Short mmCIF file of C-alpha atoms in Angstrom, two decimals:
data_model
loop_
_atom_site.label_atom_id
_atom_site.label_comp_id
_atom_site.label_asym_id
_atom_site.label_seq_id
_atom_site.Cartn_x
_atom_site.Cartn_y
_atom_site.Cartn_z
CA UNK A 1420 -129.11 184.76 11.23
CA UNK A 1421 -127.52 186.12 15.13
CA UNK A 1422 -129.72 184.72 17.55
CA UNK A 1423 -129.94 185.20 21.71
CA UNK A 1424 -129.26 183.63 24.31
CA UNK A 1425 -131.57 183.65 27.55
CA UNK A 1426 -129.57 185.23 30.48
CA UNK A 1427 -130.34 186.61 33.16
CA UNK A 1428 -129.46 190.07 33.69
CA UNK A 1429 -129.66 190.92 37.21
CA UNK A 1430 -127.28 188.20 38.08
CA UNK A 1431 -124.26 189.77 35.86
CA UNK A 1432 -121.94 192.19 37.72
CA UNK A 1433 -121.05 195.85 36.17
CA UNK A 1434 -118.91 196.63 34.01
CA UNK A 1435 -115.94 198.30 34.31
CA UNK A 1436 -114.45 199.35 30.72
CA UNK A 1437 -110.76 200.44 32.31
CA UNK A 1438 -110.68 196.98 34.91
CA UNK A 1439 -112.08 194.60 32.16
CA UNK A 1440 -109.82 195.42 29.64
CA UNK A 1441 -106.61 196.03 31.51
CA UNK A 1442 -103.80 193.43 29.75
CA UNK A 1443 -102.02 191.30 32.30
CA UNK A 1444 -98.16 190.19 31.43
CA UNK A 1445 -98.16 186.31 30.75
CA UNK A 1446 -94.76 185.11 32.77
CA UNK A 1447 -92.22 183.64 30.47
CA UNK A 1448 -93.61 184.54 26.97
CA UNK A 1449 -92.50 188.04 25.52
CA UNK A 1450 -95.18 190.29 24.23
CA UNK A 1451 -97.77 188.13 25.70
CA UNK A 1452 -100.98 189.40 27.58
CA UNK A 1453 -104.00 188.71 29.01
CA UNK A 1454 -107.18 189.68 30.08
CA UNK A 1455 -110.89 188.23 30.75
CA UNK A 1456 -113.67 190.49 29.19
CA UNK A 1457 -116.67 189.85 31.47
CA UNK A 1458 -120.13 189.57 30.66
CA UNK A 1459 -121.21 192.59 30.88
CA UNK A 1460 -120.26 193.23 27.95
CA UNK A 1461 -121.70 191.01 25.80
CA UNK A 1462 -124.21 191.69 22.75
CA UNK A 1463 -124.40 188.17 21.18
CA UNK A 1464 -120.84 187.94 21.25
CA UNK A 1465 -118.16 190.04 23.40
CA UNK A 1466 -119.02 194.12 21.85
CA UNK A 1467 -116.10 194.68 19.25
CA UNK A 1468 -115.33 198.37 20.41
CA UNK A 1469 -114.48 196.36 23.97
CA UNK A 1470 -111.89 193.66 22.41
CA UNK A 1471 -110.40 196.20 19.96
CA UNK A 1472 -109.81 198.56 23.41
CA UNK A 1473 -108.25 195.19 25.00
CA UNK A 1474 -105.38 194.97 22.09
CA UNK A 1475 -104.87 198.31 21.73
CA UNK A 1476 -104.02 198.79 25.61
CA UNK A 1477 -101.65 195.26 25.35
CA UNK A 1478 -99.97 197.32 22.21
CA UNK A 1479 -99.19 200.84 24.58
CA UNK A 1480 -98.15 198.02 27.75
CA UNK A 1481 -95.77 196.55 25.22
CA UNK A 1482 -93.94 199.30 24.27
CA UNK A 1483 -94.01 201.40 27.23
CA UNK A 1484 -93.58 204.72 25.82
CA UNK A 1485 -94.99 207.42 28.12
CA UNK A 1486 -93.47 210.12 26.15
CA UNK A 1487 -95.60 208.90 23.42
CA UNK A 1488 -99.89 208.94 22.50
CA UNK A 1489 -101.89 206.88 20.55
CA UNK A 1490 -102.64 208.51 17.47
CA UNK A 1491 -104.03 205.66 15.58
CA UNK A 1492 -105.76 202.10 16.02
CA UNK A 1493 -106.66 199.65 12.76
CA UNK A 1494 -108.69 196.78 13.65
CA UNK A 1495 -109.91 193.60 11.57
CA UNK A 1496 -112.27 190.98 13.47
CA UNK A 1497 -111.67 187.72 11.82
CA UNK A 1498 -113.82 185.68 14.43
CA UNK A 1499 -116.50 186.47 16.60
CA UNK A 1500 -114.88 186.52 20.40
CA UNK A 1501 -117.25 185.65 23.42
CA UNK A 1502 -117.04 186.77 26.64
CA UNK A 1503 -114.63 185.21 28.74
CA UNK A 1504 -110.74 184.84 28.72
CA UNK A 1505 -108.50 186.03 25.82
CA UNK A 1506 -104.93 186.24 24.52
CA UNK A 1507 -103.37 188.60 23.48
CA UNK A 1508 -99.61 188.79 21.31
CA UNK A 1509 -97.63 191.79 21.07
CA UNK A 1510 -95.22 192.45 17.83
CA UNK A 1511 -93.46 195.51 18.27
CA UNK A 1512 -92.90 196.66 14.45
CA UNK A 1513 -91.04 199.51 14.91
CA UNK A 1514 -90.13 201.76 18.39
CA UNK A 1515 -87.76 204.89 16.73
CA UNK A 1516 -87.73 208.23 18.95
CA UNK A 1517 -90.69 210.10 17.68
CA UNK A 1518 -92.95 207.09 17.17
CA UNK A 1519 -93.72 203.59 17.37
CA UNK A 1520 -96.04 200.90 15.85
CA UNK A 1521 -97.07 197.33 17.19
CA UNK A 1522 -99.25 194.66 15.84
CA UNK A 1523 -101.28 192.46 18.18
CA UNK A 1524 -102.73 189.21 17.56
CA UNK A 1525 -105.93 189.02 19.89
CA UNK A 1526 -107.93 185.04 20.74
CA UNK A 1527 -110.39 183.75 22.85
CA UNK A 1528 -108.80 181.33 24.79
CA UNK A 1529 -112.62 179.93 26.34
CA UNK A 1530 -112.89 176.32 24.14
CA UNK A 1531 -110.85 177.70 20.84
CA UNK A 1532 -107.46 175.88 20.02
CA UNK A 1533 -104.86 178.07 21.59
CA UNK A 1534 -104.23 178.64 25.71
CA UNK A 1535 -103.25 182.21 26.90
CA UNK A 1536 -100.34 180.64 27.62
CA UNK A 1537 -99.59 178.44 25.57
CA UNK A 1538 -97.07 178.13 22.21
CA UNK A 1539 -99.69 178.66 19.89
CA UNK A 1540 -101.12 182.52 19.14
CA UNK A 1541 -104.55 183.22 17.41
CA UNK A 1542 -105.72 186.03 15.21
CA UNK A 1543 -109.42 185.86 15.82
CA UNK A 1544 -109.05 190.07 16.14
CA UNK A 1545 -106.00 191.62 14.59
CA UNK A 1546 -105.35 195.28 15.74
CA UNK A 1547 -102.58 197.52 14.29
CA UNK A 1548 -101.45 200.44 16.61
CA UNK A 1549 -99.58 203.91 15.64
CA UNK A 1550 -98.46 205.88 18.45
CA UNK A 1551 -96.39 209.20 17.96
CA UNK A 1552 -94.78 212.08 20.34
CA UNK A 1553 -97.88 214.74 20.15
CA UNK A 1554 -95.85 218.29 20.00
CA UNK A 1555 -97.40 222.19 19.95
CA UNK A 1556 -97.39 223.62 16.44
CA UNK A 1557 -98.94 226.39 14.03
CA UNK A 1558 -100.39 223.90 11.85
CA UNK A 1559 -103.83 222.98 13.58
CA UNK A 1560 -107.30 223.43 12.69
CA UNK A 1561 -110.58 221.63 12.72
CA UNK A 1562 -112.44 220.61 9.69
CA UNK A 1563 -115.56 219.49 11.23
CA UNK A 1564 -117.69 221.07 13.97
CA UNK A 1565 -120.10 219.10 16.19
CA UNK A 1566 -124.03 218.95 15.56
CA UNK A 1567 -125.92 221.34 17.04
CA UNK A 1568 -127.74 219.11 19.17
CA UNK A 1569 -128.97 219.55 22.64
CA UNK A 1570 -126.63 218.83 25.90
CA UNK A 1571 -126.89 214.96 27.39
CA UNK A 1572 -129.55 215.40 30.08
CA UNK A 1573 -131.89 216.67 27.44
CA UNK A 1574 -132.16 213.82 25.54
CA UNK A 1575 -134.13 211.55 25.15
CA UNK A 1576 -132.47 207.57 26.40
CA UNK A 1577 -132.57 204.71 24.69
CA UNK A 1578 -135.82 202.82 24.33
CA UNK A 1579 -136.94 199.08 22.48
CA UNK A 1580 -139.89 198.11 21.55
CA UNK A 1581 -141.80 196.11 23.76
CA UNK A 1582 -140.79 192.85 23.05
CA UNK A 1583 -137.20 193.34 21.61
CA UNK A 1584 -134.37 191.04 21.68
CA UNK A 1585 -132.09 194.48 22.49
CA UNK A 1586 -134.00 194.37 26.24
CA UNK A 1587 -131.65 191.34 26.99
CA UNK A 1588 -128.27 192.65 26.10
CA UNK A 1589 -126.29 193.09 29.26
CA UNK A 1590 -123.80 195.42 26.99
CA UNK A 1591 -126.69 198.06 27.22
CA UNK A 1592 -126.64 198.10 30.99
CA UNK A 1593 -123.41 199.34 31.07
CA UNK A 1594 -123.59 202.82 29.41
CA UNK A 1595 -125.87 205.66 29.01
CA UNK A 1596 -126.87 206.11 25.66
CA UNK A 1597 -128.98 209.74 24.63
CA UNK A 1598 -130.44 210.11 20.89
CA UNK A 1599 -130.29 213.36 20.17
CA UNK A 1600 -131.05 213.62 16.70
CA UNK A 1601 -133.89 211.47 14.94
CA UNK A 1602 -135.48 208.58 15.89
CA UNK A 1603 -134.03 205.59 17.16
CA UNK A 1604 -137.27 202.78 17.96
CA UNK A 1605 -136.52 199.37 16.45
CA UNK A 1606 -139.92 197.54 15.42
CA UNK A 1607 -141.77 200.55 14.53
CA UNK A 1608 -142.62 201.86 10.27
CA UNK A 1609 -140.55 204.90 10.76
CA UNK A 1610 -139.34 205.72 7.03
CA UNK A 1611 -136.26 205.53 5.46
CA UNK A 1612 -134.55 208.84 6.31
CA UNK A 1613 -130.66 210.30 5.94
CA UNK A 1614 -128.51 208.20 7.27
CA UNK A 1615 -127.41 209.84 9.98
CA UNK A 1616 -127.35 209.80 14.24
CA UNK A 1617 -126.35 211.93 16.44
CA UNK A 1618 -126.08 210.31 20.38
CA UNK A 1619 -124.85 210.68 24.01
CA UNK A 1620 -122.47 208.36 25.30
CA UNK A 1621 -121.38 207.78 28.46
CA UNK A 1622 -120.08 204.61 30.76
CA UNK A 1623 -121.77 203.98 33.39
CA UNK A 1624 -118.14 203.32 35.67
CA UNK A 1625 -116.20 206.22 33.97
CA UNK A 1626 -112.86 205.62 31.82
CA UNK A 1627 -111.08 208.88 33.22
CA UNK A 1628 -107.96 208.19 34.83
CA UNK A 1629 -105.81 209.80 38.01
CA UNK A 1630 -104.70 211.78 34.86
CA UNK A 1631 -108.02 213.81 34.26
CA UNK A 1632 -108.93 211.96 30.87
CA UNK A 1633 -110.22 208.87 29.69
CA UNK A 1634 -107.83 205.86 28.72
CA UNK A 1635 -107.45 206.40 25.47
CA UNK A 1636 -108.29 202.84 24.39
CA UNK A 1637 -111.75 202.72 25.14
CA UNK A 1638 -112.87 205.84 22.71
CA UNK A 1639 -112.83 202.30 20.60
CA UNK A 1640 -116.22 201.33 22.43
CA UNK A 1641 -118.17 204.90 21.57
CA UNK A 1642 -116.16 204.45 18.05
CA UNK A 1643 -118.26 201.48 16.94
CA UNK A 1644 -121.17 203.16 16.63
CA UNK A 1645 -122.62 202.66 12.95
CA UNK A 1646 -125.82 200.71 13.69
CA UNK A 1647 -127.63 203.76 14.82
CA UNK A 1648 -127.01 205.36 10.75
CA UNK A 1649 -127.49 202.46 8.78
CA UNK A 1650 -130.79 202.47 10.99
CA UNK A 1651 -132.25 205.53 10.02
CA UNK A 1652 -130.77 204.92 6.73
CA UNK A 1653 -133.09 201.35 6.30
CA UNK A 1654 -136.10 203.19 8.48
CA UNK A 1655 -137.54 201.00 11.27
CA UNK A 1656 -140.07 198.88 9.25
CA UNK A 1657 -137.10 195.90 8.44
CA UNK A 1658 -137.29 194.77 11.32
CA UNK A 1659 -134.53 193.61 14.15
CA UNK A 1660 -130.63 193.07 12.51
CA UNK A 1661 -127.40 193.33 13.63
CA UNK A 1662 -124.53 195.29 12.86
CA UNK A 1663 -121.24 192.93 13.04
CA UNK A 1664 -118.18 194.59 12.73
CA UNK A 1665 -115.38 193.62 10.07
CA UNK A 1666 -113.55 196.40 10.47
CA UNK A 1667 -112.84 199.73 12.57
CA UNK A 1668 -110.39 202.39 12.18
CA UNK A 1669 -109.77 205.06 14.89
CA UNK A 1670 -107.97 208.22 14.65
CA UNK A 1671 -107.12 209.76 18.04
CA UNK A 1672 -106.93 213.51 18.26
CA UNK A 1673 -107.39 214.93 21.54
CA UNK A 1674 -107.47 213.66 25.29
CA UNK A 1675 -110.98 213.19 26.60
CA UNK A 1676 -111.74 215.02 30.15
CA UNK A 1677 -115.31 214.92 30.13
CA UNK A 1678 -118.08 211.92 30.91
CA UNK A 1679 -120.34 212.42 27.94
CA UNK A 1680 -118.93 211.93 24.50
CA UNK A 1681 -121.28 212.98 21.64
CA UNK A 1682 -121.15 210.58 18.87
CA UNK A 1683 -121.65 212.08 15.16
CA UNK A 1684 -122.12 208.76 12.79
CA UNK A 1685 -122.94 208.53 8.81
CA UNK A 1686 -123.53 205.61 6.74
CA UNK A 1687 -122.35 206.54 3.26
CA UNK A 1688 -123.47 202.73 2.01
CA UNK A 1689 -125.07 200.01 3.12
CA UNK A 1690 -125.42 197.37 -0.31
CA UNK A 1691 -125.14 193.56 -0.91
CA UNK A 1692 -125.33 192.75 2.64
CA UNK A 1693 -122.33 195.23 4.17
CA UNK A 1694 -122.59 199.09 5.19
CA UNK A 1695 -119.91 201.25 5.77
CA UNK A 1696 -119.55 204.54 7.30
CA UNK A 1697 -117.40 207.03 9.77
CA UNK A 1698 -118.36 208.76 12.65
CA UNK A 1699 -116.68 212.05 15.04
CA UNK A 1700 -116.69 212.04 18.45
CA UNK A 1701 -116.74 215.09 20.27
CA UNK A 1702 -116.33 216.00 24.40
CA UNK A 1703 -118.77 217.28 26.36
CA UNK A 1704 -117.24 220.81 24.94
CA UNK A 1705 -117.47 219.89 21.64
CA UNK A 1706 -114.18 219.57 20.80
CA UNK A 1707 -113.19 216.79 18.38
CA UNK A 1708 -111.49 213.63 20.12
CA UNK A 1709 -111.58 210.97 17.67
CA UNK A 1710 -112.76 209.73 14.02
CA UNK A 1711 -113.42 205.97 13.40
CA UNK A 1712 -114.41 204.48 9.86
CA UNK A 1713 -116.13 201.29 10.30
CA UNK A 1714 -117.07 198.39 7.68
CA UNK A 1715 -119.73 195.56 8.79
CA UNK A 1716 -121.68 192.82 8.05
CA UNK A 1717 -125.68 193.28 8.42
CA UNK A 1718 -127.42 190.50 9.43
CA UNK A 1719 -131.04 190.00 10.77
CA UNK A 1720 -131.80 188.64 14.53
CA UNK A 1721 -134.16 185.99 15.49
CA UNK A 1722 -136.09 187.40 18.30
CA UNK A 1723 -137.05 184.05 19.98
CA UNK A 1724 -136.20 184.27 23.48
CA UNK A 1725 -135.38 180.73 23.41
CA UNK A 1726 -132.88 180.83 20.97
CA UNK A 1727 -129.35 180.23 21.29
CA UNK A 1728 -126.27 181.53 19.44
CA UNK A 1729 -125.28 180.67 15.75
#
């Protein structure tokens, strides 16, 4: 069972996603990185989408390619990673003219066995990167379109129940979150329903760079977004649980230039203690940016404030 830690919340410092997850080179080991993810983005454990943005940015740092894009990220978390300092190794796999792939081995380095700089490398997150040279071509379409949902502002924002565990995650303080479709109030008998959400998502310290779009990365933090489906997909009356990612693939289609990215997620299982499901994000125009696929572990939460975690 995930359990909480007491902390208190006005004492942690912002979050910024771009800052906190920039790698830094480690002098005299090739392909090594660094970075320490703060607090503020902590759920019980550092949020996956924010270590899986860490090793994909150490991945397009090692090979220096700005002639090339990330088209594709595969990540598989092995360990839970708290907040703090982490390592990060870079294997380039393969770096031809038109593409390029590297494979990074990701560790917290906070009381675990291996240093940042040190001879030893973990694999407590294991991220795969694809990158490719993006050209202009007659073969383009788009299969999906984005809900019809109303724009940010006109959604309703995220709410707990009085009471909830969720009030004490800092990772909550550092984005804007909008349901807008169904219901989204943990604690309360709403019925099983599709398993489906539709939600706003923005950062509170925006990703967009001197280039007019977000890093690319971070789309991995919006990308791990099944809890909301395998919510509605349960209905409210089980009571608090987690959603612990095991894995998340992310397909990267199209630069983001706006804020607000509109999150379209499905569950298409969620059996024998595991869901699994995909979810399309969309700009603020409601053009398709990204697809992740996402498999996790469900687990329930002990509410007791004074609990600590497992």
């Amino acid at each position: 069972m995930a359990t909480f830690e007491e902390v208190d919340l006005d004492s942690i410092e912002p979050g910024d996603i771009r800052a906190d997850t920039r790698p830094v080179p480690v002098e005299g080991i090739p392909g090594r990185y660094s970075c320490v993810i703060p607090l503020a983005w902590r759920v019980v454990y550092a949020f996956g989408g924010t270590t899986m943005a860490a090793a994909s940015r150490a991945a397009e740092t090692e090979l220096g390619r700005d002639d090339l894009s990330v088209v594709g990220a595969e990540a598989t978390f092995c360990a839970a990673i708290p907040c703090g300092p982490i390592g990060m190794q870079v294997e380039v796999l393969r770096n031809g003219r038109n593409g390029a792939q590297a494979l990074v081995r990701l560790w917290s380095a906070a009381d675990g066995a291996y240093n940042v700089d040190g001879p030893g490398v973990g694999n407590d997150l294991v991220v795969v990167v694809v990158m490719g040279k993006r050209t202009e071509t007659e073969l383009s379409f788009q299969g999906v379109d984005a809900p019809d949902v109303a724009d940010p502002l006109d959604c309703p924002g995220r709410e707990t129940a009085p009471g909830s565990p969720f009030d004490r995650i800092p990772y909550h303080r550092q984005t804007d979150f909008r349901i807008a479709m169904g219901e989204f109030r943990w604690g309360t008998a709403l019925p099983p329903a599709e398993p489906r959400s539709a939600s706003w998502f923005r950062f509170n310290n925006s990703p967009i760079t001197d280039a007019g779009h977000w890093e690319p990365a971070v789309l991995a933090v919006p990308g791990d977004i099944l809890g909301p489906a395998v919510h509605a997909g349960l209905g409210g009356q089980v009571g608090f649980f987690f959603v612990i990612s095991l894995q998340i693939g992310l397909k990267f289609i199209a630069d983001v230039p706006t804020d607000w990215v509109l999150q379209h997620s499905r569950a298409q299982s969620a059996a024998g203690g595991f869901a699994s499901g995909t979810a399309e994000l969309f700009d603020a125009e409601r053009r398709l940016v990204a697809v992740a696929t996402q498999t996790a572990l469900l687990r329930r939460v002990d509410s007791d404030p004074g609990a600590t975690d497992a």
